[in-house]
């Protein structure tokens, strides 16, 4: 069954190709048919176009036949009326005056323009009323369209103005971002330089400390030890401040109180001991801290 289906598809493709080829030769006549890639898809598309073209040709042929029938009907009717006019009134188109011929032509043109079935006054009046109603509707529609066009024009103008403003804002933002990017890049480069410099200084400090220690320097004189000693000195100085304040408060005591004198003497001795200790520590440092 699969083989049969394959043969059926192949037969259908070949039939379509034959019909399309005949149709193309018919269209181009003596001219050369343009080359195209022959495959199932192109043949199917051309076949659909061919069918649509044939349907259109059929519709046009039917329309032409209808027009021919109407033309024959109108010619017969016109001949009948002409015979009636000639036999009854002795009038013919050739016997009319110039004004009569012009009036008749205007009457025919008016009837064709208004698409009336006959030239009676009733038909003309009805046709004129219908055309007037259509004219009013068309004017109303035109006014509505004009209003829509004005509204759309305003919206378009507003949109264009907004677009220009947005473009200007985008350009400003791009310039600002470019400047910020340049600053950020400069800061990043400076930060990298400072980090590298800091790392280099740390390495040099470590190398210098190792060199000094190897030369026999006491560990208590290293940078870390001196910094710790400086912190201890600062702490002692902070402890001395409240003691000095306390001593100053004892200076205000009355000299006649014996116990106050004893206390003052004790505080003075303690303060002197702290000053001596601080002096001893400072003198122990062989060089200035930098």
mmCIF file with all atom_site columns, N, CA and C in Angstrom, residues 135-200:
data_model
loop_
_atom_site.group_PDB
_atom_site.id
_atom_site.type_symbol
_atom_site.label_atom_id
_atom_site.label_alt_id
_atom_site.label_comp_id
_atom_site.label_asym_id
_atom_site.label_entity_id
_atom_site.label_seq_id
_atom_site.pdbx_PDB_ins_code
_atom_site.Cartn_x
_atom_site.Cartn_y
_atom_site.Cartn_z
_atom_site.occupancy
_atom_site.B_iso_or_equiv
_atom_site.pdbx_formal_charge
_atom_site.auth_seq_id
_atom_site.auth_comp_id
_atom_site.auth_asym_id
_atom_site.auth_atom_id
_atom_site.pdbx_PDB_model_num
ATOM 1   N N  . UNK A 1 135 ? -24.114 61.498 -0.444 1.00 0.00 ? 135 UNK A N  1
ATOM 2   C CA . UNK A 1 135 ? -23.194 62.626 -0.349 1.00 0.00 ? 135 UNK A CA 1
ATOM 3   C C  . UNK A 1 135 ? -23.090 63.125 1.086  1.00 0.00 ? 135 UNK A C  1
ATOM 4   N N  . UNK A 1 136 ? -24.265 63.240 1.776  1.00 0.00 ? 136 UNK A N  1
ATOM 5   C CA . UNK A 1 136 ? -24.239 63.651 3.175  1.00 0.00 ? 136 UNK A CA 1
ATOM 6   C C  . UNK A 1 136 ? -23.460 62.667 4.039  1.00 0.00 ? 136 UNK A C  1
ATOM 7   N N  . UNK A 1 137 ? -23.688 61.392 3.802  1.00 0.00 ? 137 UNK A N  1
ATOM 8   C CA . UNK A 1 137 ? -22.957 60.376 4.560  1.00 0.00 ? 137 UNK A CA 1
ATOM 9   C C  . UNK A 1 137 ? -21.456 60.473 4.299  1.00 0.00 ? 137 UNK A C  1
ATOM 10  N N  . UNK A 1 138 ? -21.112 60.717 3.018  1.00 0.00 ? 138 UNK A N  1
ATOM 11  C CA . UNK A 1 138 ? -19.697 60.823 2.663  1.00 0.00 ? 138 UNK A CA 1
ATOM 12  C C  . UNK A 1 138 ? -19.063 62.053 3.311  1.00 0.00 ? 138 UNK A C  1
ATOM 13  N N  . UNK A 1 139 ? -19.814 63.181 3.329  1.00 0.00 ? 139 UNK A N  1
ATOM 14  C CA . UNK A 1 139 ? -19.301 64.376 3.985  1.00 0.00 ? 139 UNK A CA 1
ATOM 15  C C  . UNK A 1 139 ? -19.096 64.143 5.467  1.00 0.00 ? 139 UNK A C  1
ATOM 16  N N  . UNK A 1 140 ? -20.090 63.493 6.106  1.00 0.00 ? 140 UNK A N  1
ATOM 17  C CA . UNK A 1 140 ? -19.967 63.190 7.534  1.00 0.00 ? 140 UNK A CA 1
ATOM 18  C C  . UNK A 1 140 ? -18.761 62.283 7.797  1.00 0.00 ? 140 UNK A C  1
ATOM 19  N N  . UNK A 1 141 ? -18.585 61.292 6.916  1.00 0.00 ? 141 UNK A N  1
ATOM 20  C CA . UNK A 1 141 ? -17.447 60.390 7.069  1.00 0.00 ? 141 UNK A CA 1
ATOM 21  C C  . UNK A 1 141 ? -16.130 61.127 6.842  1.00 0.00 ? 141 UNK A C  1
ATOM 22  N N  . UNK A 1 142 ? -16.135 62.057 5.859  1.00 0.00 ? 142 UNK A N  1
ATOM 23  C CA . UNK A 1 142 ? -14.922 62.838 5.607  1.00 0.00 ? 142 UNK A CA 1
ATOM 24  C C  . UNK A 1 142 ? -14.571 63.723 6.797  1.00 0.00 ? 142 UNK A C  1
ATOM 25  N N  . UNK A 1 143 ? -15.609 64.338 7.416  1.00 0.00 ? 143 UNK A N  1
ATOM 26  C CA . UNK A 1 143 ? -15.365 65.156 8.603  1.00 0.00 ? 143 UNK A CA 1
ATOM 27  C C  . UNK A 1 143 ? -14.804 64.315 9.744  1.00 0.00 ? 143 UNK A C  1
ATOM 28  N N  . UNK A 1 144 ? -15.372 63.124 9.900  1.00 0.00 ? 144 UNK A N  1
ATOM 29  C CA . UNK A 1 144 ? -14.862 62.225 10.940 1.00 0.00 ? 144 UNK A CA 1
ATOM 30  C C  . UNK A 1 144 ? -13.423 61.821 10.655 1.00 0.00 ? 144 UNK A C  1
ATOM 31  N N  . UNK A 1 145 ? -13.132 61.546 9.391  1.00 0.00 ? 145 UNK A N  1
ATOM 32  C CA . UNK A 1 145 ? -11.770 61.180 9.017  1.00 0.00 ? 145 UNK A CA 1
ATOM 33  C C  . UNK A 1 145 ? -10.820 62.350 9.226  1.00 0.00 ? 145 UNK A C  1
ATOM 34  N N  . UNK A 1 146 ? -11.288 63.584 8.906  1.00 0.00 ? 146 UNK A N  1
ATOM 35  C CA . UNK A 1 146 ? -10.447 64.759 9.128  1.00 0.00 ? 146 UNK A CA 1
ATOM 36  C C  . UNK A 1 146 ? -10.132 64.933 10.613 1.00 0.00 ? 146 UNK A C  1
ATOM 37  N N  . UNK A 1 147 ? -11.172 64.717 11.448 1.00 0.00 ? 147 UNK A N  1
ATOM 38  C CA . UNK A 1 147 ? -10.950 64.822 12.904 1.00 0.00 ? 147 UNK A CA 1
ATOM 39  C C  . UNK A 1 147 ? -9.944  63.764 13.367 1.00 0.00 ? 147 UNK A C  1
ATOM 40  N N  . UNK A 1 148 ? -10.083 62.557 12.852 1.00 0.00 ? 148 UNK A N  1
ATOM 41  C CA . UNK A 1 148 ? -9.139  61.494 13.216 1.00 0.00 ? 148 UNK A CA 1
ATOM 42  C C  . UNK A 1 148 ? -7.732  61.832 12.742 1.00 0.00 ? 148 UNK A C  1
ATOM 43  N N  . UNK A 1 149 ? -7.664  62.396 11.519 1.00 0.00 ? 149 UNK A N  1
ATOM 44  C CA . UNK A 1 149 ? -6.341  62.757 10.984 1.00 0.00 ? 149 UNK A CA 1
ATOM 45  C C  . UNK A 1 149 ? -5.696  63.842 11.843 1.00 0.00 ? 149 UNK A C  1
ATOM 46  N N  . UNK A 1 150 ? -6.490  64.849 12.261 1.00 0.00 ? 150 UNK A N  1
ATOM 47  C CA . UNK A 1 150 ? -5.951  65.902 13.118 1.00 0.00 ? 150 UNK A CA 1
ATOM 48  C C  . UNK A 1 150 ? -5.487  65.335 14.457 1.00 0.00 ? 150 UNK A C  1
ATOM 49  N N  . UNK A 1 151 ? -6.327  64.443 15.027 1.00 0.00 ? 151 UNK A N  1
ATOM 50  C CA . UNK A 1 151 ? -5.948  63.821 16.311 1.00 0.00 ? 151 UNK A CA 1
ATOM 51  C C  . UNK A 1 151 ? -4.662  63.018 16.169 1.00 0.00 ? 151 UNK A C  1
ATOM 52  N N  . UNK A 1 152 ? -4.589  62.223 15.093 1.00 0.00 ? 152 UNK A N  1
ATOM 53  C CA . UNK A 1 152 ? -3.387  61.420 14.873 1.00 0.00 ? 152 UNK A CA 1
ATOM 54  C C  . UNK A 1 152 ? -2.166  62.305 14.605 1.00 0.00 ? 152 UNK A C  1
ATOM 55  N N  . UNK A 1 153 ? -2.403  63.433 13.904 1.00 0.00 ? 153 UNK A N  1
ATOM 56  C CA . UNK A 1 153 ? -1.294  64.356 13.633 1.00 0.00 ? 153 UNK A CA 1
ATOM 57  C C  . UNK A 1 153 ? -0.748  64.944 14.926 1.00 0.00 ? 153 UNK A C  1
ATOM 58  N N  . UNK A 1 154 ? -1.675  65.343 15.827 1.00 0.00 ? 154 UNK A N  1
ATOM 59  C CA . UNK A 1 154 ? -1.236  65.869 17.122 1.00 0.00 ? 154 UNK A CA 1
ATOM 60  C C  . UNK A 1 154 ? -0.465  64.808 17.902 1.00 0.00 ? 154 UNK A C  1
ATOM 61  N N  . UNK A 1 155 ? -1.003  63.588 17.919 1.00 0.00 ? 155 UNK A N  1
ATOM 62  C CA . UNK A 1 155 ? -0.318  62.507 18.636 1.00 0.00 ? 155 UNK A CA 1
ATOM 63  C C  . UNK A 1 155 ? 1.043   62.225 18.021 1.00 0.00 ? 155 UNK A C  1
ATOM 64  N N  . UNK A 1 156 ? 1.078   62.253 16.671 1.00 0.00 ? 156 UNK A N  1
ATOM 65  C CA . UNK A 1 156 ? 2.347   61.998 15.994 1.00 0.00 ? 156 UNK A CA 1
ATOM 66  C C  . UNK A 1 156 ? 3.361   63.097 16.300 1.00 0.00 ? 156 UNK A C  1
ATOM 67  N N  . UNK A 1 157 ? 2.886   64.362 16.301 1.00 0.00 ? 157 UNK A N  1
ATOM 68  C CA . UNK A 1 157 ? 3.784   65.478 16.627 1.00 0.00 ? 157 UNK A CA 1
ATOM 69  C C  . UNK A 1 157 ? 4.313   65.352 18.042 1.00 0.00 ? 157 UNK A C  1
ATOM 70  N N  . UNK A 1 158 ? 3.392   65.009 18.968 1.00 0.00 ? 158 UNK A N  1
ATOM 71  C CA . UNK A 1 158 ? 3.812   64.822 20.359 1.00 0.00 ? 158 UNK A CA 1
ATOM 72  C C  . UNK A 1 158 ? 4.809   63.671 20.476 1.00 0.00 ? 158 UNK A C  1
ATOM 73  N N  . UNK A 1 159 ? 4.519   62.580 19.747 1.00 0.00 ? 159 UNK A N  1
ATOM 74  C CA . UNK A 1 159 ? 5.418   61.427 19.790 1.00 0.00 ? 159 UNK A CA 1
ATOM 75  C C  . UNK A 1 159 ? 6.790   61.766 19.217 1.00 0.00 ? 159 UNK A C  1
ATOM 76  N N  . UNK A 1 160 ? 6.807   62.539 18.108 1.00 0.00 ? 160 UNK A N  1
ATOM 77  C CA . UNK A 1 160 ? 8.086   62.935 17.513 1.00 0.00 ? 160 UNK A CA 1
ATOM 78  C C  . UNK A 1 160 ? 8.874   63.841 18.457 1.00 0.00 ? 160 UNK A C  1
ATOM 79  N N  . UNK A 1 161 ? 8.142   64.774 19.115 1.00 0.00 ? 161 UNK A N  1
ATOM 80  C CA . UNK A 1 161 ? 8.813   65.650 20.079 1.00 0.00 ? 161 UNK A CA 1
ATOM 81  C C  . UNK A 1 161 ? 9.398   64.847 21.225 1.00 0.00 ? 161 UNK A C  1
ATOM 82  N N  . UNK A 1 162 ? 8.593   63.905 21.723 1.00 0.00 ? 162 UNK A N  1
ATOM 83  C CA . UNK A 1 162 ? 9.080   63.049 22.807 1.00 0.00 ? 162 UNK A CA 1
ATOM 84  C C  . UNK A 1 162 ? 10.265  62.203 22.362 1.00 0.00 ? 162 UNK A C  1
ATOM 85  N N  . UNK A 1 163 ? 10.196  61.727 21.109 1.00 0.00 ? 163 UNK A N  1
ATOM 86  C CA . UNK A 1 163 ? 11.301  60.923 20.581 1.00 0.00 ? 163 UNK A CA 1
ATOM 87  C C  . UNK A 1 163 ? 12.591  61.737 20.519 1.00 0.00 ? 163 UNK A C  1
ATOM 88  N N  . UNK A 1 164 ? 12.470  63.008 20.039 1.00 0.00 ? 164 UNK A N  1
ATOM 89  C CA . UNK A 1 164 ? 13.653  63.866 19.971 1.00 0.00 ? 164 UNK A CA 1
ATOM 90  C C  . UNK A 1 164 ? 14.204  64.134 21.365 1.00 0.00 ? 164 UNK A C  1
ATOM 91  N N  . UNK A 1 165 ? 13.289  64.380 22.326 1.00 0.00 ? 165 UNK A N  1
ATOM 92  C CA . UNK A 1 165 ? 13.734  64.627 23.696 1.00 0.00 ? 165 UNK A CA 1
ATOM 93  C C  . UNK A 1 165 ? 14.437  63.403 24.269 1.00 0.00 ? 165 UNK A C  1
ATOM 94  N N  . UNK A 1 166 ? 13.841  62.223 23.996 1.00 0.00 ? 166 UNK A N  1
ATOM 95  C CA . UNK A 1 166 ? 14.453  60.986 24.484 1.00 0.00 ? 166 UNK A CA 1
ATOM 96  C C  . UNK A 1 166 ? 15.823  60.764 23.838 1.00 0.00 ? 166 UNK A C  1
ATOM 97  N N  . UNK A 1 167 ? 15.924  61.077 22.543 1.00 0.00 ? 167 UNK A N  1
ATOM 98  C CA . UNK A 1 167 ? 17.217  60.935 21.870 1.00 0.00 ? 167 UNK A CA 1
ATOM 99  C C  . UNK A 1 167 ? 18.256  61.864 22.494 1.00 0.00 ? 167 UNK A C  1
ATOM 100 N N  . UNK A 1 168 ? 17.833  63.116 22.791 1.00 0.00 ? 168 UNK A N  1
ATOM 101 C CA . UNK A 1 168 ? 18.756  64.053 23.435 1.00 0.00 ? 168 UNK A CA 1
ATOM 102 C C  . UNK A 1 168 ? 19.150  63.552 24.821 1.00 0.00 ? 168 UNK A C  1
ATOM 103 N N  . UNK A 1 169 ? 18.168  63.032 25.580 1.00 0.00 ? 169 UNK A N  1
ATOM 104 C CA . UNK A 1 169 ? 18.467  62.494 26.916 1.00 0.00 ? 169 UNK A CA 1
ATOM 105 C C  . UNK A 1 169 ? 19.400  61.300 26.832 1.00 0.00 ? 169 UNK A C  1
ATOM 106 N N  . UNK A 1 170 ? 19.170  60.461 25.822 1.00 0.00 ? 170 UNK A N  1
ATOM 107 C CA . UNK A 1 170 ? 20.031  59.277 25.659 1.00 0.00 ? 170 UNK A CA 1
ATOM 108 C C  . UNK A 1 170 ? 21.461  59.702 25.348 1.00 0.00 ? 170 UNK A C  1
ATOM 109 N N  . UNK A 1 171 ? 21.605  60.729 24.473 1.00 0.00 ? 171 UNK A N  1
ATOM 110 C CA . UNK A 1 171 ? 22.948  61.212 24.149 1.00 0.00 ? 171 UNK A CA 1
ATOM 111 C C  . UNK A 1 171 ? 23.643  61.778 25.387 1.00 0.00 ? 171 UNK A C  1
ATOM 112 N N  . UNK A 1 172 ? 22.877  62.573 26.190 1.00 0.00 ? 172 UNK A N  1
ATOM 113 C CA . UNK A 1 172 ? 23.449  63.111 27.420 1.00 0.00 ? 172 UNK A CA 1
ATOM 114 C C  . UNK A 1 172 ? 23.853  61.984 28.360 1.00 0.00 ? 172 UNK A C  1
ATOM 115 N N  . UNK A 1 173 ? 22.971  60.983 28.478 1.00 0.00 ? 173 UNK A N  1
ATOM 116 C CA . UNK A 1 173 ? 23.270  59.858 29.357 1.00 0.00 ? 173 UNK A CA 1
ATOM 117 C C  . UNK A 1 173 ? 24.486  59.094 28.871 1.00 0.00 ? 173 UNK A C  1
ATOM 118 N N  . UNK A 1 174 ? 24.602  58.920 27.549 1.00 0.00 ? 174 UNK A N  1
ATOM 119 C CA . UNK A 1 174 ? 25.764  58.220 27.002 1.00 0.00 ? 174 UNK A CA 1
ATOM 120 C C  . UNK A 1 174 ? 27.049  58.988 27.302 1.00 0.00 ? 174 UNK A C  1
ATOM 121 N N  . UNK A 1 175 ? 26.993  60.342 27.137 1.00 0.00 ? 175 UNK A N  1
ATOM 122 C CA . UNK A 1 175 ? 28.170  61.151 27.449 1.00 0.00 ? 175 UNK A CA 1
ATOM 123 C C  . UNK A 1 175 ? 28.516  61.048 28.932 1.00 0.00 ? 175 UNK A C  1
ATOM 124 N N  . UNK A 1 176 ? 27.467  61.131 29.780 1.00 0.00 ? 176 UNK A N  1
ATOM 125 C CA . UNK A 1 176 ? 27.699  61.032 31.221 1.00 0.00 ? 176 UNK A CA 1
ATOM 126 C C  . UNK A 1 176 ? 28.278  59.674 31.590 1.00 0.00 ? 176 UNK A C  1
ATOM 127 N N  . UNK A 1 177 ? 27.710  58.613 31.003 1.00 0.00 ? 177 UNK A N  1
ATOM 128 C CA . UNK A 1 177 ? 28.222  57.269 31.273 1.00 0.00 ? 177 UNK A CA 1
ATOM 129 C C  . UNK A 1 177 ? 29.649  57.115 30.790 1.00 0.00 ? 177 UNK A C  1
ATOM 130 N N  . UNK A 1 178 ? 29.958  57.727 29.631 1.00 0.00 ? 178 UNK A N  1
ATOM 131 C CA . UNK A 1 178 ? 31.332  57.641 29.123 1.00 0.00 ? 178 UNK A CA 1
ATOM 132 C C  . UNK A 1 178 ? 32.299  58.338 30.077 1.00 0.00 ? 178 UNK A C  1
ATOM 133 N N  . UNK A 1 179 ? 31.869  59.528 30.595 1.00 0.00 ? 179 UNK A N  1
ATOM 134 C CA . UNK A 1 179 ? 32.730  60.247 31.552 1.00 0.00 ? 179 UNK A CA 1
ATOM 135 C C  . UNK A 1 179 ? 32.895  59.449 32.842 1.00 0.00 ? 179 UNK A C  1
ATOM 136 N N  . UNK A 1 180 ? 31.771  58.896 33.350 1.00 0.00 ? 180 UNK A N  1
ATOM 137 C CA . UNK A 1 180 ? 31.837  58.096 34.573 1.00 0.00 ? 180 UNK A CA 1
ATOM 138 C C  . UNK A 1 180 ? 32.682  56.845 34.359 1.00 0.00 ? 180 UNK A C  1
ATOM 139 N N  . UNK A 1 181 ? 32.563  56.271 33.170 1.00 0.00 ? 181 UNK A N  1
ATOM 140 C CA . UNK A 1 181 ? 33.355  55.081 32.861 1.00 0.00 ? 181 UNK A CA 1
ATOM 141 C C  . UNK A 1 181 ? 34.841  55.414 32.849 1.00 0.00 ? 181 UNK A C  1
ATOM 142 N N  . UNK A 1 182 ? 35.166  56.581 32.260 1.00 0.00 ? 182 UNK A N  1
ATOM 143 C CA . UNK A 1 182 ? 36.569  57.006 32.243 1.00 0.00 ? 182 UNK A CA 1
ATOM 144 C C  . UNK A 1 182 ? 37.081  57.253 33.660 1.00 0.00 ? 182 UNK A C  1
ATOM 145 N N  . UNK A 1 183 ? 36.228  57.914 34.513 1.00 0.00 ? 183 UNK A N  1
ATOM 146 C CA . UNK A 1 183 ? 36.621  58.143 35.907 1.00 0.00 ? 183 UNK A CA 1
ATOM 147 C C  . UNK A 1 183 ? 36.804  56.826 36.642 1.00 0.00 ? 183 UNK A C  1
ATOM 148 N N  . UNK A 1 184 ? 35.838  55.908 36.432 1.00 0.00 ? 184 UNK A N  1
ATOM 149 C CA . UNK A 1 184 ? 35.928  54.611 37.102 1.00 0.00 ? 184 UNK A CA 1
ATOM 150 C C  . UNK A 1 184 ? 37.176  53.851 36.672 1.00 0.00 ? 184 UNK A C  1
ATOM 151 N N  . UNK A 1 185 ? 37.497  53.959 35.377 1.00 0.00 ? 185 UNK A N  1
ATOM 152 C CA . UNK A 1 185 ? 38.704  53.290 34.893 1.00 0.00 ? 185 UNK A CA 1
ATOM 153 C C  . UNK A 1 185 ? 39.951  53.897 35.512 1.00 0.00 ? 185 UNK A C  1
ATOM 154 N N  . UNK A 1 186 ? 39.955  55.250 35.597 1.00 0.00 ? 186 UNK A N  1
ATOM 155 C CA . UNK A 1 186 ? 41.096  55.926 36.206 1.00 0.00 ? 186 UNK A CA 1
ATOM 156 C C  . UNK A 1 186 ? 41.236  55.538 37.678 1.00 0.00 ? 186 UNK A C  1
ATOM 157 N N  . UNK A 1 187 ? 40.089  55.509 38.394 1.00 0.00 ? 187 UNK A N  1
ATOM 158 C CA . UNK A 1 187 ? 40.126  55.113 39.807 1.00 0.00 ? 187 UNK A CA 1
ATOM 159 C C  . UNK A 1 187 ? 40.579  53.677 39.961 1.00 0.00 ? 187 UNK A C  1
ATOM 160 N N  . UNK A 1 188 ? 40.109  52.832 39.060 1.00 0.00 ? 188 UNK A N  1
ATOM 161 C CA . UNK A 1 188 ? 40.515  51.426 39.127 1.00 0.00 ? 188 UNK A CA 1
ATOM 162 C C  . UNK A 1 188 ? 42.021  51.290 38.905 1.00 0.00 ? 188 UNK A C  1
ATOM 163 N N  . UNK A 1 189 ? 42.536  52.057 37.918 1.00 0.00 ? 189 UNK A N  1
ATOM 164 C CA . UNK A 1 189 ? 43.982  52.004 37.675 1.00 0.00 ? 189 UNK A CA 1
ATOM 165 C C  . UNK A 1 189 ? 44.771  52.535 38.876 1.00 0.00 ? 189 UNK A C  1
ATOM 166 N N  . UNK A 1 190 ? 44.253  53.643 39.471 1.00 0.00 ? 190 UNK A N  1
ATOM 167 C CA . UNK A 1 190 ? 44.926  54.188 40.658 1.00 0.00 ? 190 UNK A CA 1
ATOM 168 C C  . UNK A 1 190 ? 44.887  53.203 41.816 1.00 0.00 ? 190 UNK A C  1
ATOM 169 N N  . UNK A 1 191 ? 43.715  52.545 41.969 1.00 0.00 ? 191 UNK A N  1
ATOM 170 C CA . UNK A 1 191 ? 43.582  51.572 43.056 1.00 0.00 ? 191 UNK A CA 1
ATOM 171 C C  . UNK A 1 191 ? 44.543  50.403 42.848 1.00 0.00 ? 191 UNK A C  1
ATOM 172 N N  . UNK A 1 192 ? 44.646  49.939 41.604 1.00 0.00 ? 192 UNK A N  1
ATOM 173 C CA . UNK A 1 192 ? 45.576  48.847 41.321 1.00 0.00 ? 192 UNK A CA 1
ATOM 174 C C  . UNK A 1 192 ? 47.019  49.285 41.598 1.00 0.00 ? 192 UNK A C  1
ATOM 175 N N  . UNK A 1 193 ? 47.325  50.544 41.210 1.00 0.00 ? 193 UNK A N  1
ATOM 176 C CA . UNK A 1 193 ? 48.674  51.039 41.454 1.00 0.00 ? 193 UNK A CA 1
ATOM 177 C C  . UNK A 1 193 ? 48.970  51.117 42.950 1.00 0.00 ? 193 UNK A C  1
ATOM 178 N N  . UNK A 1 194 ? 47.989  51.652 43.720 1.00 0.00 ? 194 UNK A N  1
ATOM 179 C CA . UNK A 1 194 ? 48.188  51.768 45.170 1.00 0.00 ? 194 UNK A CA 1
ATOM 180 C C  . UNK A 1 194 ? 48.288  50.395 45.828 1.00 0.00 ? 194 UNK A C  1
ATOM 181 N N  . UNK A 1 195 ? 47.461  49.453 45.367 1.00 0.00 ? 195 UNK A N  1
ATOM 182 C CA . UNK A 1 195 ? 47.547  48.097 45.925 1.00 0.00 ? 195 UNK A CA 1
ATOM 183 C C  . UNK A 1 195 ? 48.917  47.487 45.653 1.00 0.00 ? 195 UNK A C  1
ATOM 184 N N  . UNK A 1 196 ? 49.388  47.656 44.395 1.00 0.00 ? 196 UNK A N  1
ATOM 185 C CA . UNK A 1 196 ? 50.708  47.123 44.055 1.00 0.00 ? 196 UNK A CA 1
ATOM 186 C C  . UNK A 1 196 ? 51.798  47.818 44.863 1.00 0.00 ? 196 UNK A C  1
ATOM 187 N N  . UNK A 1 197 ? 51.641  49.168 45.007 1.00 0.00 ? 197 UNK A N  1
ATOM 188 C CA . UNK A 1 197 ? 52.625  49.918 45.788 1.00 0.00 ? 197 UNK A CA 1
ATOM 189 C C  . UNK A 1 197 ? 52.615  49.505 47.247 1.00 0.00 ? 197 UNK A C  1
ATOM 190 N N  . UNK A 1 198 ? 51.411  49.313 47.804 1.00 0.00 ? 198 UNK A N  1
ATOM 191 C CA . UNK A 1 198 ? 51.296  48.880 49.200 1.00 0.00 ? 198 UNK A CA 1
ATOM 192 C C  . UNK A 1 198 ? 51.913  47.511 49.405 1.00 0.00 ? 198 UNK A C  1
ATOM 193 N N  . UNK A 1 199 ? 51.644  46.629 48.443 1.00 0.00 ? 199 UNK A N  1
ATOM 194 C CA . UNK A 1 199 ? 52.221  45.284 48.554 1.00 0.00 ? 199 UNK A CA 1
ATOM 195 C C  . UNK A 1 199 ? 53.744  45.353 48.464 1.00 0.00 ? 199 UNK A C  1
ATOM 196 N N  . UNK A 1 200 ? 54.245  46.223 47.564 1.00 0.00 ? 200 UNK A N  1
ATOM 197 C CA . UNK A 1 200 ? 55.692  46.378 47.436 1.00 0.00 ? 200 UNK A CA 1
ATOM 198 C C  . UNK A 1 200 ? 56.310  46.921 48.726 1.00 0.00 ? 200 UNK A C  1
#
